[in-house]
Short mmCIF file of C-alpha atoms in Angstrom, two decimals:
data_model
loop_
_atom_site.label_atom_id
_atom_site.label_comp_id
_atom_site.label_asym_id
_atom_site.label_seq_id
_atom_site.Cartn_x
_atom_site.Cartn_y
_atom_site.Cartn_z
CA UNK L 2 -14.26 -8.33 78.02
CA UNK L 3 -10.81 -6.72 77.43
CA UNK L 4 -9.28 -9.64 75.65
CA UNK L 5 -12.37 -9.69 73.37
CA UNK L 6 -11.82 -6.03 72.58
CA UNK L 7 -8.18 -6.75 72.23
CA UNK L 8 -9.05 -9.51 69.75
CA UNK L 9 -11.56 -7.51 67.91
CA UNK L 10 -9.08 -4.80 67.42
CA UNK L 11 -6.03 -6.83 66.21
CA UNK L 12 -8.51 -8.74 63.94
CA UNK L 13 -9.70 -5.27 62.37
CA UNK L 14 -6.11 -4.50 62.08
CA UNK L 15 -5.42 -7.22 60.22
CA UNK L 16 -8.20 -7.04 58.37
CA UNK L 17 -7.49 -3.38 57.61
CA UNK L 18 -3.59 -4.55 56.37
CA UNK L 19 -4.88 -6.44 54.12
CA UNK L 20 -7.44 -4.68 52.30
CA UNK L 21 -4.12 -1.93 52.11
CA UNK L 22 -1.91 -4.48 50.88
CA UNK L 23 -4.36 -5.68 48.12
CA UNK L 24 -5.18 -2.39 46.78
CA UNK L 25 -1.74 -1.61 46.98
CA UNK L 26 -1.17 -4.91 44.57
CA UNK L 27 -3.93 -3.97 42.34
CA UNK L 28 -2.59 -0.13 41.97
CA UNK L 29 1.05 -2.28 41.23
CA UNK L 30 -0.86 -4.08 38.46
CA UNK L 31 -2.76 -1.61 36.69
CA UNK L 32 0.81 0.72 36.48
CA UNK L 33 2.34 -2.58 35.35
CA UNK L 34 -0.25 -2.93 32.35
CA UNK L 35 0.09 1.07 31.53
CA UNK L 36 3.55 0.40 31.45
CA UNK L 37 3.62 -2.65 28.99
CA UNK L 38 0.70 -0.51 27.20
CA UNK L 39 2.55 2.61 26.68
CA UNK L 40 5.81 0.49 25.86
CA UNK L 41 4.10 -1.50 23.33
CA UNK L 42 2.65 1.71 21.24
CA UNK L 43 6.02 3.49 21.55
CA UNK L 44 8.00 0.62 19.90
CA UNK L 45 5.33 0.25 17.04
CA UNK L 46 5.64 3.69 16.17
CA UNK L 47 9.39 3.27 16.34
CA UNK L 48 9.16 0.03 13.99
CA UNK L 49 6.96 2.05 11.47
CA UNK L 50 9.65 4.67 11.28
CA UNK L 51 11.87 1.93 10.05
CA UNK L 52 9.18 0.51 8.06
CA UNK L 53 8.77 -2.70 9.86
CA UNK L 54 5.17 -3.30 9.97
CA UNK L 55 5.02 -6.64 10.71
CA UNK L 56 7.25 -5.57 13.78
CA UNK L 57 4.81 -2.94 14.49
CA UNK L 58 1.45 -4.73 13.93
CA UNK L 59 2.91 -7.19 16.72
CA UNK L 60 3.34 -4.54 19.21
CA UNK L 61 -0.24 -2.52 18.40
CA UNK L 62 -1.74 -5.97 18.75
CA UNK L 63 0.39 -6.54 22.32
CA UNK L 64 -0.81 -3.05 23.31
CA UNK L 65 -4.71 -3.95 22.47
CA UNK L 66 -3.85 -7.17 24.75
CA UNK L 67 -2.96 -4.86 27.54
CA UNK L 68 -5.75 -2.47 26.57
CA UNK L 69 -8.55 -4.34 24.72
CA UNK L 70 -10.90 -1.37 23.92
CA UNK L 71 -8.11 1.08 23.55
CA UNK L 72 -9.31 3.16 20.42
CA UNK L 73 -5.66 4.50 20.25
CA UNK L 74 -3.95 0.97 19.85
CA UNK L 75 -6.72 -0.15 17.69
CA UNK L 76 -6.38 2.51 15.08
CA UNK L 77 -2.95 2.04 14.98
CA UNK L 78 -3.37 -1.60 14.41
CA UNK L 79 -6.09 -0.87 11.73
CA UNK L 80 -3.56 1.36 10.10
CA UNK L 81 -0.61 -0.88 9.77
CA UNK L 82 -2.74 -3.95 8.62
CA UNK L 83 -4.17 -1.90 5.84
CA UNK L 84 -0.17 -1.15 4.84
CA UNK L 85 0.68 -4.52 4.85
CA UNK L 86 -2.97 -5.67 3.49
CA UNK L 87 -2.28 -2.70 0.38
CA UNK L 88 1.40 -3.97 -0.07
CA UNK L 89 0.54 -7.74 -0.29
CA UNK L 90 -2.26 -7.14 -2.76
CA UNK L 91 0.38 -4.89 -5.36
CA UNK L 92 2.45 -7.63 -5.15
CA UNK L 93 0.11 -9.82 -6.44
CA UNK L 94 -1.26 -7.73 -9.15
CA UNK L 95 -4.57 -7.20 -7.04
CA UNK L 96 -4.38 -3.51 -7.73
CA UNK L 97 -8.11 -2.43 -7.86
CA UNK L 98 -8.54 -4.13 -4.42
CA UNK L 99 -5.09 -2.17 -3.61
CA UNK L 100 -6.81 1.60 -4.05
CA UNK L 101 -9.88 0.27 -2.27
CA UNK L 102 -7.52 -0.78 1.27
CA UNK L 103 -5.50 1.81 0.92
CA UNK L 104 -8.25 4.40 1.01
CA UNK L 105 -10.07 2.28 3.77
CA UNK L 106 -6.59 2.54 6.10
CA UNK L 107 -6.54 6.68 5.02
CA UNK L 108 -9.71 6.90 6.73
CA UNK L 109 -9.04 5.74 10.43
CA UNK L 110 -9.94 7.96 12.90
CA UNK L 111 -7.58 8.65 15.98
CA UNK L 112 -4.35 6.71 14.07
CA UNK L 113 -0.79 8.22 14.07
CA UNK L 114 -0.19 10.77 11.42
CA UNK L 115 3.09 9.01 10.63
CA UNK L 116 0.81 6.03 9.45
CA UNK L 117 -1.38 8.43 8.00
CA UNK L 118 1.54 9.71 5.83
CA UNK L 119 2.79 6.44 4.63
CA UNK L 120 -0.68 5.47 3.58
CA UNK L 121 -1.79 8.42 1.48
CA UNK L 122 2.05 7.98 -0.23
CA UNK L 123 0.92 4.08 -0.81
CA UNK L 124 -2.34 5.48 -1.90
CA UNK L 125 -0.63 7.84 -4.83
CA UNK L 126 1.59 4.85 -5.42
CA UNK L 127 -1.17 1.98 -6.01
CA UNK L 128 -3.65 4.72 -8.07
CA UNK L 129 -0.91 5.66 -9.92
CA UNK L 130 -0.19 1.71 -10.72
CA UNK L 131 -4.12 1.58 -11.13
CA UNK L 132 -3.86 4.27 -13.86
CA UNK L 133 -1.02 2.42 -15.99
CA UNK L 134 -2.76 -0.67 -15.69
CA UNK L 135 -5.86 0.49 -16.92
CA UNK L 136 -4.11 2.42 -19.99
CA UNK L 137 -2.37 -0.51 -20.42
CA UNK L 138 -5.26 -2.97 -20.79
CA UNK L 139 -6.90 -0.13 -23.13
CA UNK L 140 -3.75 -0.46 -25.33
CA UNK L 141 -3.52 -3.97 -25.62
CA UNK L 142 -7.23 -4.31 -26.62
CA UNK L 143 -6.44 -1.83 -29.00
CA UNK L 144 -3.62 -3.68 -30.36
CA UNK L 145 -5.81 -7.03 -31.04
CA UNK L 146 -8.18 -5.04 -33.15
CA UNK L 147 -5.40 -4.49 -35.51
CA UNK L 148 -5.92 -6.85 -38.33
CA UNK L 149 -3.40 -5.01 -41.00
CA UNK L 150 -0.31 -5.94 -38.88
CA UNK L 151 0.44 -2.04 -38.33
CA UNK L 152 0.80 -2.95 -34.43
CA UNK L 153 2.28 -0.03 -32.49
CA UNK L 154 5.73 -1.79 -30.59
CA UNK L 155 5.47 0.83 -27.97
CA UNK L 156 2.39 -1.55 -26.28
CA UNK L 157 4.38 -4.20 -26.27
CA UNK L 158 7.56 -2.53 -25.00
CA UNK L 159 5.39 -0.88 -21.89
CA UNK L 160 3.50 -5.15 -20.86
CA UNK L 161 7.40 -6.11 -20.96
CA UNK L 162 8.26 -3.21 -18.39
CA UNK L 163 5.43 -3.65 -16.87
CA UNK L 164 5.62 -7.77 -16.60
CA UNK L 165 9.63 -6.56 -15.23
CA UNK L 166 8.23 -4.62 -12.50
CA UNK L 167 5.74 -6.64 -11.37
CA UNK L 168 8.54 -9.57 -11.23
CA UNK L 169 11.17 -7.34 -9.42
CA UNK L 170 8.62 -6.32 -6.35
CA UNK L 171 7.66 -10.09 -6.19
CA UNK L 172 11.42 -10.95 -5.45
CA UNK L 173 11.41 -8.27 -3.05
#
């Protein structure tokens, strides 16, 4: 009867080691994933200070790997991809559909204000663009109305600047 008690009592012993050790593991792993999690969010805010989004949409979208329902990381992503979405879409003359991601990314709840600040200057940026665009379209289809050939060389001047800028941010 004594070894049988002695056997029951190692075995619970054991048995109680183990569950220890695994929750010990476990605790290990989640503090491991905080880690990579907080490390992640840090360095994206640290490559949107240097204004390297595509750096920082990387690390927002390692820290929602780490944290999938994180509403945190997942602003933050939401943020930068409107940026880059908003930059991409100047460059290619898409400047209506510019204002309209721009705005969207202005409106994400929970984001970092540092991303909120760089999108409501890109926001003044692409309506301003928006604006000249518009005035300039209004000028030109003023210009083909003429039919006395009294055509006003300013127009012309401001589609050449215009046609200069547009070519100088696509080489950038």
């Amino acid at each position: 009867m004594k070894k049988i008690l002695k056997r029951v009592g190692v075995i619970s012993l054991l048995g109680l080691m183990m569950i220890g050790l695994a929750a010990c593991g476990n605790q290990q792993s989640a503090d491991n994933k905080d880690s990579g999690y907080n490390s992640s969010i840090s360095k994206g805010l640290n490559a949107v200070a240097e204004n390297k989004f595509d750096k920082a949409l990387t690390y927002f979208d390692n820290a929602l790997t780490q944290k999938p329902k994180d509403s945190k990381a997942k602003a933050y992503r939401d943020q930068t991809q409107a940026y880059l979405d908003t930059q991409s879409e100047l460059k290619d003359g898409e400047v209506q559909k510019a204002v309209k991601t721009v705005t969207a990314g202005t409106k994400v709840t929970n984001g970092a204000k540092s991303l909120n600040t760089k999108l409501s200057n890109l926001k003044k940026t692409a309506k301003a663009d928006l604006a000249e665009y518009r005035q300039l379209k209004q000028d030109v289809a003023d210009q083909l109305k003429v039919t006395d050939g009294s055509y006003d060389t300013g127009v012309v001047s401001n589609a050449r600047i215009l046609i200069g800028v547009r070519s100088r941010i696509l080489r950038d």
